[in-house]
Short mmCIF file of C-alpha atoms in Angstrom, two decimals:
data_model
loop_
_atom_site.label_atom_id
_atom_site.label_comp_id
_atom_site.label_asym_id
_atom_site.label_seq_id
_atom_site.Cartn_x
_atom_site.Cartn_y
_atom_site.Cartn_z
CA MET X 4 -37.57 245.08 17.21
CA GLN X 5 -38.99 241.74 18.66
CA TRP X 6 -38.62 240.89 22.47
CA THR X 7 -37.40 237.92 21.37
CA ALA X 8 -34.74 238.86 18.50
CA VAL X 9 -33.30 240.92 21.71
CA VAL X 10 -33.45 238.21 24.22
CA TYR X 11 -32.22 236.12 21.69
CA ALA X 12 -29.15 237.92 20.04
CA ALA X 13 -28.00 238.69 24.70
CA LEU X 14 -28.04 235.29 25.10
CA MET X 15 -26.07 233.57 21.91
CA ILE X 16 -23.24 236.56 22.41
CA GLY X 17 -22.77 235.58 26.26
CA SER X 18 -22.68 231.71 25.09
CA SER X 19 -20.52 232.74 21.77
CA ILE X 20 -18.28 233.99 24.58
CA CYS X 21 -18.48 231.03 27.11
CA SER X 22 -16.98 229.02 24.52
CA VAL X 23 -14.59 229.80 22.52
CA LEU X 24 -13.36 230.64 25.39
CA GLY X 25 -14.10 227.42 27.77
CA ASN X 26 -12.83 225.14 24.59
CA LEU X 27 -9.34 227.76 23.68
CA VAL X 28 -9.74 226.88 28.16
CA LEU X 29 -10.05 223.25 27.96
CA LEU X 30 -7.91 222.96 24.10
CA LEU X 31 -4.83 224.39 25.96
CA VAL X 32 -5.03 222.23 29.24
CA VAL X 33 -4.05 219.50 27.06
CA LEU X 34 -2.10 220.66 24.74
CA LEU X 35 0.43 222.26 27.48
CA ASN X 36 -0.23 219.23 29.29
CA ARG X 37 1.41 215.27 28.53
CA SER X 38 -0.08 213.65 30.64
CA LEU X 39 -3.56 213.86 29.82
CA GLN X 40 -2.50 213.16 26.06
CA THR X 41 -3.66 209.55 26.05
CA ASP X 42 -4.64 206.57 23.45
CA THR X 43 -7.52 208.72 23.14
CA TRP X 44 -7.26 212.28 23.90
CA GLY X 45 -8.29 212.53 20.28
CA LEU X 46 -12.28 212.48 21.42
CA THR X 47 -11.70 214.96 23.78
CA LEU X 48 -9.92 216.93 20.96
CA SER X 49 -12.55 216.36 19.05
CA PHE X 50 -15.38 217.69 20.07
CA CYS X 51 -13.53 220.98 21.56
CA LEU X 52 -12.66 221.55 18.00
CA CYS X 53 -16.32 221.76 17.64
CA ASP X 54 -18.36 223.24 20.04
CA LEU X 55 -14.32 225.58 19.54
CA ALA X 56 -15.71 226.03 15.57
CA LEU X 57 -19.26 226.89 16.53
CA GLY X 58 -18.52 229.86 18.52
CA ILE X 59 -16.98 231.07 16.31
CA SER X 60 -19.17 230.08 13.41
CA THR X 61 -23.02 229.25 13.97
CA ILE X 62 -23.83 231.03 17.07
CA PRO X 63 -21.97 234.68 15.53
CA PHE X 64 -24.75 234.25 12.12
CA GLY X 65 -27.35 233.87 14.77
CA ILE X 66 -26.19 236.90 16.29
CA HIS X 67 -26.53 238.76 12.86
CA ASN X 68 -29.75 237.01 11.70
CA SER X 69 -31.38 238.26 14.98
CA LEU X 70 -30.50 241.17 15.40
CA PHE X 71 -30.59 243.17 11.51
CA GLN X 72 -34.05 241.38 11.90
CA VAL X 73 -33.11 238.78 8.07
CA LYS X 74 -36.60 237.21 6.92
CA SER X 75 -34.71 234.79 4.27
CA TYR X 76 -32.16 234.04 2.38
CA PRO X 77 -32.27 233.00 -1.43
CA SER X 78 -33.14 229.34 -2.29
CA LYS X 79 -30.19 228.67 -3.47
CA SER X 80 -28.10 231.10 -1.55
CA ALA X 81 -24.34 229.23 -0.67
CA THR X 82 -24.52 231.43 2.51
CA CYS X 83 -27.26 229.63 3.34
CA LYS X 84 -26.00 225.83 2.43
CA GLY X 85 -22.72 226.57 3.82
CA SER X 86 -23.86 227.83 7.18
CA ALA X 87 -26.53 225.21 7.92
CA PHE X 88 -23.33 222.71 6.59
CA LEU X 89 -21.10 223.45 8.59
CA PHE X 90 -24.34 223.76 11.68
CA LEU X 91 -25.05 220.31 11.17
CA LEU X 92 -21.68 218.74 11.14
CA LEU X 93 -19.99 220.22 14.17
CA GLN X 94 -23.10 219.24 16.25
CA LEU X 95 -23.36 215.55 14.36
CA ALA X 96 -19.53 215.32 15.16
CA SER X 97 -19.56 216.97 18.17
CA ILE X 98 -22.42 214.94 20.51
CA HIS X 99 -21.11 211.45 18.69
CA SER X 100 -16.90 212.34 19.27
CA LEU X 101 -18.21 212.78 23.26
CA THR X 102 -20.78 210.21 23.50
CA TRP X 103 -17.73 207.76 22.06
CA ALA X 104 -15.28 210.49 25.01
CA THR X 105 -18.42 208.70 27.46
CA VAL X 106 -18.09 204.96 26.31
CA ASP X 107 -14.23 205.73 27.11
CA LYS X 108 -15.24 206.86 30.67
CA PHE X 109 -17.10 204.24 31.64
CA THR X 110 -15.42 201.67 30.01
CA GLU X 111 -12.22 202.47 32.03
CA ILE X 112 -14.46 203.37 35.27
CA CYS X 113 -16.55 199.34 34.31
CA PHE X 114 -14.03 197.43 33.08
CA ALA X 115 -10.11 198.01 34.13
CA LEU X 116 -8.34 196.14 34.44
CA SER X 117 -9.68 195.27 30.16
CA TYR X 118 -9.19 198.93 29.30
CA PRO X 119 -6.17 198.81 27.86
CA VAL X 120 -6.70 196.38 25.56
CA ILE X 121 -10.65 196.93 24.62
CA PHE X 122 -9.03 200.96 23.77
CA THR X 123 -6.34 200.85 22.15
CA GLY X 124 -5.01 204.11 19.89
CA TYR X 125 -4.95 202.37 17.20
CA ARG X 126 -9.13 201.25 17.57
CA ALA X 127 -9.70 204.77 18.33
CA LYS X 128 -7.89 206.52 15.33
CA ILE X 129 -10.53 204.60 13.83
CA ILE X 130 -13.85 206.46 16.22
CA LEU X 131 -12.74 209.11 15.21
CA ALA X 132 -13.07 208.55 11.57
CA VAL X 133 -16.05 207.09 11.26
CA VAL X 134 -17.59 210.07 13.45
CA TRP X 135 -15.92 212.35 11.00
CA VAL X 136 -17.28 210.29 8.14
CA TYR X 137 -20.82 209.82 9.01
CA SER X 138 -21.22 213.93 10.28
CA ILE X 139 -20.06 214.96 6.82
CA LEU X 140 -22.24 212.43 4.86
CA THR X 141 -25.51 213.43 6.53
CA ALA X 142 -24.23 217.85 6.06
CA ALA X 143 -24.30 216.36 2.82
CA LEU X 144 -27.20 214.72 2.01
CA PRO X 145 -29.13 218.10 0.92
CA LEU X 146 -27.07 219.09 -0.65
CA PHE X 147 -27.44 216.44 -3.30
CA GLY X 148 -31.64 216.15 -2.87
CA PHE X 149 -32.39 214.72 0.11
CA GLY X 150 -34.17 217.48 2.97
CA SER X 151 -32.99 220.46 2.37
CA TYR X 152 -31.48 223.52 3.77
CA VAL X 153 -33.91 226.94 4.36
CA TYR X 154 -34.26 229.75 6.08
CA SER X 155 -35.51 228.90 9.67
CA GLU X 156 -36.85 232.77 10.76
CA THR X 157 -38.38 230.77 14.58
CA LYS X 158 -34.88 230.06 14.84
CA PHE X 159 -32.73 233.15 13.59
CA LEU X 160 -31.14 229.48 11.55
CA CYS X 161 -29.97 228.02 8.35
CA VAL X 162 -30.68 224.85 9.35
CA PRO X 163 -31.78 221.09 7.40
CA ASN X 164 -36.73 221.61 6.30
CA PHE X 165 -38.47 220.50 8.99
CA LYS X 166 -42.08 219.93 6.89
CA PRO X 167 -43.39 216.34 5.86
CA SER X 168 -41.71 216.96 2.37
CA SER X 169 -38.17 215.51 4.36
CA ILE X 170 -39.05 212.91 6.66
CA ALA X 171 -37.54 210.11 5.73
CA PHE X 172 -34.00 212.93 6.51
CA ASN X 173 -34.79 214.34 9.86
CA MET X 174 -35.63 211.12 11.02
CA LEU X 175 -32.53 209.70 9.52
CA PHE X 176 -30.54 213.04 11.23
CA MET X 177 -32.61 212.34 14.66
CA VAL X 178 -32.45 209.90 15.68
CA VAL X 179 -29.40 208.27 14.47
CA GLY X 180 -28.34 211.67 15.06
CA ILE X 181 -29.12 213.59 18.69
CA ILE X 182 -31.77 210.23 20.22
CA ILE X 183 -29.62 207.82 20.20
CA PRO X 184 -26.28 209.45 21.23
CA ILE X 185 -27.91 211.48 24.46
CA VAL X 186 -29.98 207.69 25.16
CA LEU X 187 -26.38 205.78 25.61
CA MET X 188 -24.76 208.76 27.42
CA CYS X 189 -27.90 208.85 29.85
CA SER X 190 -27.28 205.43 30.09
CA MET X 191 -23.32 204.66 30.52
CA TYR X 192 -24.29 208.11 33.47
CA GLY X 193 -26.98 205.92 35.11
CA TYR X 194 -25.36 202.87 35.56
CA ILE X 195 -22.05 204.53 36.37
CA VAL X 196 -24.20 206.10 39.44
CA HIS X 197 -24.65 202.08 40.18
CA ILE X 198 -22.04 201.30 40.49
CA ALA X 199 -21.42 203.71 42.74
CA ARG X 200 -24.40 203.56 45.07
CA ASN X 201 -23.13 199.90 45.14
CA GLN X 202 -19.54 201.15 46.43
CA VAL X 203 -20.70 203.37 49.42
CA ARG X 204 -23.09 200.62 50.62
CA ARG X 205 -20.17 198.07 50.97
CA GLY X 206 -17.18 200.53 50.82
CA THR X 207 -14.10 200.14 49.13
CA PHE X 208 -10.08 199.84 49.52
CA VAL X 209 -7.68 200.84 46.81
CA CYS X 210 -4.01 199.16 46.81
CA ASN X 211 -0.95 199.08 45.17
CA GLU X 212 2.21 198.30 45.73
CA ASP X 213 3.32 200.21 48.70
CA HIS X 214 0.73 199.36 51.09
CA CYS X 215 -4.25 199.22 50.39
CA PHE X 216 -6.63 202.62 51.68
CA TYR X 217 -9.84 202.77 51.65
CA VAL X 218 -12.08 205.47 49.40
CA PRO X 219 -14.42 207.93 51.29
CA ALA X 220 -18.06 207.98 50.33
CA SER X 221 -17.63 211.05 50.03
CA ASN X 222 -15.60 210.34 46.23
CA TYR X 223 -17.67 208.26 45.02
CA PHE X 224 -20.45 211.03 46.53
CA LYS X 225 -19.49 213.71 45.14
CA SER X 226 -18.56 211.55 41.31
CA SER X 227 -22.05 210.92 41.53
CA ILE X 228 -23.58 214.29 41.39
CA VAL X 229 -21.34 215.26 38.51
CA MET X 230 -23.60 212.78 36.59
CA VAL X 231 -26.48 213.88 36.84
CA THR X 232 -25.37 216.97 37.12
CA THR X 233 -23.98 215.84 33.34
CA THR X 234 -27.33 214.18 32.42
CA VAL X 235 -29.34 216.08 33.32
CA CYS X 236 -27.59 219.75 31.10
CA LEU X 237 -27.95 216.69 27.79
CA LEU X 238 -31.58 216.01 28.68
CA VAL X 239 -32.48 220.02 29.08
CA CYS X 240 -30.46 221.50 26.98
CA TRP X 241 -32.55 218.62 23.93
CA LEU X 242 -35.30 217.45 24.43
CA PRO X 243 -36.57 221.04 23.97
CA TYR X 244 -35.06 220.57 20.03
CA ILE X 245 -36.57 217.26 19.62
CA VAL X 246 -39.79 218.08 20.36
CA ILE X 247 -39.61 220.90 18.36
CA CYS X 248 -38.13 219.15 15.76
CA PHE X 249 -40.85 216.18 15.39
CA PHE X 250 -43.60 218.04 15.73
CA GLU X 251 -42.72 221.00 12.70
CA THR X 252 -41.69 217.39 10.21
CA LEU X 253 -45.23 215.28 11.49
CA THR X 254 -47.84 218.04 11.61
CA GLY X 255 -45.54 220.82 9.37
CA LYS X 256 -46.54 223.60 11.79
CA GLU X 257 -44.31 226.28 12.05
CA SER X 258 -42.66 226.33 16.29
CA PRO X 259 -43.46 228.98 18.50
CA GLN X 260 -41.73 231.93 17.69
CA PRO X 261 -40.02 231.66 21.67
CA ALA X 262 -40.24 228.33 22.47
CA SER X 263 -38.34 228.33 19.35
CA ALA X 264 -35.73 230.61 19.43
CA VAL X 265 -34.88 229.53 23.31
CA ALA X 266 -34.57 225.29 22.30
CA THR X 267 -32.15 226.08 20.01
CA TRP X 268 -30.12 228.74 21.86
CA LEU X 269 -30.01 225.92 23.96
CA VAL X 270 -28.79 222.89 21.65
CA LEU X 271 -26.02 225.63 21.01
CA PHE X 272 -25.15 226.69 24.25
CA THR X 273 -24.05 222.84 25.46
CA SER X 274 -21.05 224.34 22.84
CA ALA X 275 -19.80 225.89 25.91
CA LEU X 276 -21.63 223.53 28.70
CA ASN X 277 -19.10 220.99 27.28
CA PRO X 278 -16.03 221.58 28.00
CA TRP X 279 -16.90 222.18 31.74
CA ILE X 280 -19.24 219.61 32.68
CA ASN X 281 -17.51 216.67 30.10
CA SER X 282 -14.14 217.74 31.10
CA MET X 283 -12.80 220.02 33.64
CA THR X 284 -15.19 218.54 36.04
CA GLN X 285 -12.33 215.17 36.45
CA THR X 286 -9.92 215.60 39.18
CA ARG X 287 -7.31 215.39 36.49
CA TYR X 288 -7.37 217.99 34.20
CA ARG X 289 -8.57 219.64 37.43
CA ALA X 290 -5.37 219.59 38.77
CA ALA X 291 -3.83 219.78 34.74
CA LEU X 292 -6.09 223.20 34.77
CA ARG X 293 -4.19 224.02 38.28
CA LYS X 294 -1.08 223.27 36.90
CA THR X 295 -1.21 225.04 33.69
CA LEU X 296 -2.64 228.15 34.93
CA ASN X 297 0.77 228.32 37.43
CA LYS X 298 2.86 227.31 34.11
CA ILE X 299 1.37 230.86 32.40
CA ARG X 300 2.13 233.11 35.88
CA GLN X 301 5.71 232.08 35.85
CA MET X 302 6.20 233.27 32.13
CA PHE X 303 4.61 236.86 33.55
CA GLU X 304 6.40 236.68 35.96
CA TYR X 305 9.97 236.06 34.68
CA PRO X 306 10.46 238.40 33.02
CA ARG X 307 9.32 241.19 35.49
CA LYS X 308 12.30 240.22 37.28
CA ASN X 309 15.14 239.54 35.07
CA SER X 310 13.64 243.05 33.87
CA LEU X 311 13.70 244.64 38.20
CA SER X 312 17.47 242.87 38.51
CA GLN X 313 18.74 244.81 35.39
CA CYS X 314 17.62 248.07 36.51
CA THR X 315 19.62 246.92 39.81
CA THR X 316 22.73 248.47 40.20
CA ILE X 317 24.89 249.91 43.42
CA GLN X 318 25.08 253.01 43.60
CA PRO X 319 28.84 254.16 44.07
CA ARG X 320 29.61 256.09 48.10
CA ARG X 321 29.45 259.73 48.10
CA GLU X 322 32.17 261.40 50.58
CA SER X 323 30.53 264.44 51.83
CA ASN X 324 32.82 267.91 52.57
CA SER X 325 29.65 268.49 55.83
CA PHE X 326 30.94 268.79 59.65
CA SER X 327 27.76 265.75 60.03
CA SER X 328 30.55 262.87 57.06
CA PRO X 329 31.80 260.62 59.66
CA ALA X 330 35.56 260.42 59.98
CA PRO X 331 37.99 258.04 58.10
CA SER X 332 38.45 255.02 59.48
CA VAL X 333 41.38 254.50 61.19
CA PRO X 334 43.82 251.29 60.84
CA PRO X 335 42.84 249.18 65.23
CA ALA X 336 46.91 249.84 65.20
CA LEU X 337 47.28 253.30 64.91
CA GLN X 338 43.33 253.54 67.64
CA THR X 339 45.06 255.62 70.38
CA ASN X 340 43.26 255.21 73.80
CA ASN X 341 41.24 258.04 74.31
CA GLU X 342 42.25 257.36 78.66
CA PRO X 343 44.28 259.18 80.19
CA GLN X 344 48.00 258.23 79.64
CA GLN X 345 50.49 257.76 82.38
CA ASP X 346 53.67 258.77 82.49
CA LEU X 347 56.57 256.01 81.52
CA ALA X 348 59.92 256.88 83.38
CA LEU X 349 63.18 255.06 82.41
CA VAL X 350 65.16 253.61 84.56
#
């Protein structure tokens, strides 16, 4: 077995575990906390379910192919075409749902007064429907002859055929499906960081109904760090995959297996990163996570306390005939004084 396949399988196993656990935690937090179920929470739920599905379908398929050294699948194999369709569908739905969730966050920060009017529940549902219709149609195009799905031995997955013969579909998929959403997200995060820097320079006062208070610069600094980290993760995880796909499409050559395998793993690894860098970095999600953990802990502690209270009974006091047993108590009225008694004379 080649060392590339072993390393790839190990990385994919770790990614699958992290993806499933991370997205299950996010799903549990959102479902158990009504404060997070806003008008646009369906966008978060969408990319969470997509990443969870990638962790239990596409990633294990790649692990199987790398460990068992699968060389190819039949050209019309339903297994290969089905897995490639699912991979492309979940990939597109995840990144576009994440993009619109970023637009939602951007609008809430930069257009706070107009946000309730811009992002309504009805519009969020329309956006979600458009995202899934677009993803399904794009992933189904190779099944109808516009492009094709093949097994890539360097990626250990069934993927779109990145050859000059499928250049039209590949450009549509890469530009509209991947590059534009990533550029939009990076641009919005960059603008939010720019706003945060300006706020730090002039200071900010936030007012409520009772009083106004000063927001320290450290708050904006932390938010900027989160935005920059998210942008860097997006670029690091997607740029190698984009470069390899363009290289193979335009030249018709296979990229080196280590580079292709690592690029594919980085793209799938985003399914494990998304719950944490896009949701759990927000204060309200972390507070909801702590609240959920407290609820779960109380659920486990409550039955144990009940079982202990049922087992605790009052033991009856047993009398003993031994000399060490205490003497029976005497009522105070019948107790005698230990001092010597004096004789009473009758007058």
